[in-house]
């Protein structure tokens, strides 16, 4: 897990896996820059957004039909935490809970994604 306080929730998840898809850490950092705090509106949790970006890199087909993996992740996250909305997730505990959501997302992806060969 990225412990760097310079990473937001989305960046913490997406940056961890991005190089597996030919996206440098710096590029992933920039892509995920404005997905924190629920897209800065309290909407979808940044850790969820970062996980969905990663799942898209692995599973999206040309016609965007293979969304089953994204729906499975969202269901697992909602089952664990009750919602994917940042404002609702942080309402009770503030942002101190964010590392838990990041870890859940990273652990889920560690289990879900196929092993990548060492370069």
Short mmCIF file of C-alpha atoms in Angstrom, two decimals:
data_model
loop_
_atom_site.label_atom_id
_atom_site.label_comp_id
_atom_site.label_asym_id
_atom_site.label_seq_id
_atom_site.Cartn_x
_atom_site.Cartn_y
_atom_site.Cartn_z
CA UNK A 1 0.00 0.00 0.00
CA UNK A 2 1.23 3.48 -0.78
CA UNK A 3 1.90 5.22 2.53
CA UNK A 4 2.95 8.42 0.77
CA UNK A 5 0.74 11.27 1.92
CA UNK A 6 1.18 12.83 -1.51
CA UNK A 7 -1.11 10.14 -2.99
CA UNK A 8 -4.87 10.46 -2.80
CA UNK A 9 -7.08 7.35 -2.53
CA UNK A 10 -7.44 6.86 -6.28
CA UNK A 11 -3.73 7.34 -6.90
CA UNK A 12 -2.85 4.94 -4.08
CA UNK A 13 -4.76 2.16 -5.80
CA UNK A 14 -4.17 2.94 -9.49
CA UNK A 15 -0.47 3.77 -9.15
CA UNK A 16 0.18 0.43 -7.48
CA UNK A 17 -0.95 -1.49 -10.58
CA UNK A 18 -0.46 0.95 -13.47
CA UNK A 19 3.00 -0.17 -14.54
CA UNK A 20 1.55 -3.64 -15.26
CA UNK A 21 -0.31 -1.92 -18.12
CA UNK A 22 2.48 0.25 -19.47
CA UNK A 23 1.42 3.36 -17.56
CA UNK A 24 4.23 4.91 -15.56
CA UNK A 25 3.79 5.84 -11.93
CA UNK A 26 3.97 9.53 -12.89
CA UNK A 27 1.29 9.14 -15.57
CA UNK A 28 -0.98 7.20 -13.19
CA UNK A 29 -0.40 9.82 -10.51
CA UNK A 30 -1.55 12.53 -12.93
CA UNK A 31 -4.53 10.51 -14.21
CA UNK A 32 -5.79 9.94 -10.67
CA UNK A 33 -5.12 13.48 -9.48
CA UNK A 34 -8.71 14.73 -9.37
CA UNK A 35 -10.51 11.58 -8.26
CA UNK A 36 -9.96 12.24 -4.56
CA UNK A 37 -12.80 13.07 -2.17
CA UNK A 38 -15.33 11.43 -4.45
CA UNK A 39 -14.30 13.36 -7.54
CA UNK A 40 -14.16 16.38 -5.27
CA UNK A 41 -17.91 16.16 -4.83
CA UNK A 42 -18.29 13.44 -2.18
CA UNK A 43 -19.37 11.00 -4.88
CA UNK A 44 -17.62 7.71 -5.74
CA UNK A 45 -14.79 6.87 -3.34
CA UNK A 46 -11.36 7.44 -4.89
CA UNK A 47 -10.20 3.95 -3.91
CA UNK A 48 -13.17 2.55 -5.84
CA UNK A 49 -12.35 4.77 -8.83
CA UNK A 50 -8.72 3.59 -8.80
CA UNK A 51 -9.81 -0.04 -8.63
CA UNK A 52 -12.25 0.44 -11.52
CA UNK A 53 -9.51 2.09 -13.60
CA UNK A 54 -7.29 -0.92 -12.94
CA UNK A 55 -10.03 -3.44 -13.72
CA UNK A 56 -10.73 -1.55 -16.94
CA UNK A 57 -7.10 -1.88 -17.96
CA UNK A 58 -7.25 -5.64 -17.42
CA UNK A 59 -10.72 -6.63 -18.56
CA UNK A 60 -12.31 -4.03 -20.84
CA UNK A 61 -13.02 -5.29 -24.33
CA UNK A 62 -13.36 -3.20 -27.48
CA UNK A 63 -17.11 -2.87 -27.08
CA UNK A 64 -17.05 -2.24 -23.32
CA UNK A 65 -19.32 -5.22 -22.77
CA UNK A 66 -17.23 -7.00 -20.16
CA UNK A 67 -18.32 -4.95 -17.18
CA UNK A 68 -18.95 -8.00 -14.98
CA UNK A 69 -15.62 -7.54 -13.18
CA UNK A 70 -16.44 -3.93 -12.29
CA UNK A 71 -19.87 -4.91 -10.97
CA UNK A 72 -18.34 -7.72 -8.89
CA UNK A 73 -15.89 -5.28 -7.30
CA UNK A 74 -18.59 -2.71 -6.57
CA UNK A 75 -20.76 -5.41 -5.00
CA UNK A 76 -17.87 -6.60 -2.80
CA UNK A 77 -17.07 -3.04 -1.69
CA UNK A 78 -20.72 -2.28 -0.93
CA UNK A 79 -21.09 -5.56 0.94
CA UNK A 80 -18.11 -4.65 3.10
CA UNK A 81 -18.86 -0.94 3.67
CA UNK A 82 -22.48 -0.35 2.66
CA UNK A 83 -21.81 2.26 -0.01
CA UNK A 84 -19.26 3.48 -2.56
CA UNK A 85 -20.00 7.17 -1.85
CA UNK A 86 -17.09 9.06 -0.29
CA UNK A 87 -19.34 11.45 1.63
CA UNK A 88 -21.19 8.54 3.24
CA UNK A 89 -18.01 6.55 3.93
CA UNK A 90 -16.31 9.48 5.66
CA UNK A 91 -19.40 10.87 7.40
CA UNK A 92 -19.00 8.72 10.52
CA UNK A 93 -15.22 8.47 10.85
CA UNK A 94 -13.77 11.27 8.76
CA UNK A 95 -10.83 10.56 6.48
CA UNK A 96 -9.00 8.38 9.02
CA UNK A 97 -10.83 5.40 7.52
CA UNK A 98 -9.53 6.03 3.97
CA UNK A 99 -6.48 3.73 4.33
CA UNK A 100 -8.91 0.89 5.08
CA UNK A 101 -10.75 1.49 1.77
CA UNK A 102 -7.43 1.72 -0.09
CA UNK A 103 -6.22 -1.55 1.45
CA UNK A 104 -9.50 -3.32 0.67
CA UNK A 105 -9.27 -2.21 -2.98
CA UNK A 106 -5.62 -3.16 -3.33
CA UNK A 107 -6.14 -6.55 -1.66
CA UNK A 108 -9.15 -7.25 -3.89
CA UNK A 109 -7.09 -6.48 -7.00
CA UNK A 110 -4.16 -8.55 -5.74
CA UNK A 111 -6.52 -11.55 -5.59
CA UNK A 112 -8.50 -10.75 -8.75
CA UNK A 113 -5.84 -9.83 -11.30
CA UNK A 114 -3.85 -12.53 -13.05
CA UNK A 115 -0.20 -12.81 -12.17
CA UNK A 116 1.98 -10.63 -14.37
CA UNK A 117 5.28 -12.15 -15.54
CA UNK A 118 8.43 -10.59 -14.13
CA UNK A 119 10.18 -8.31 -16.58
#
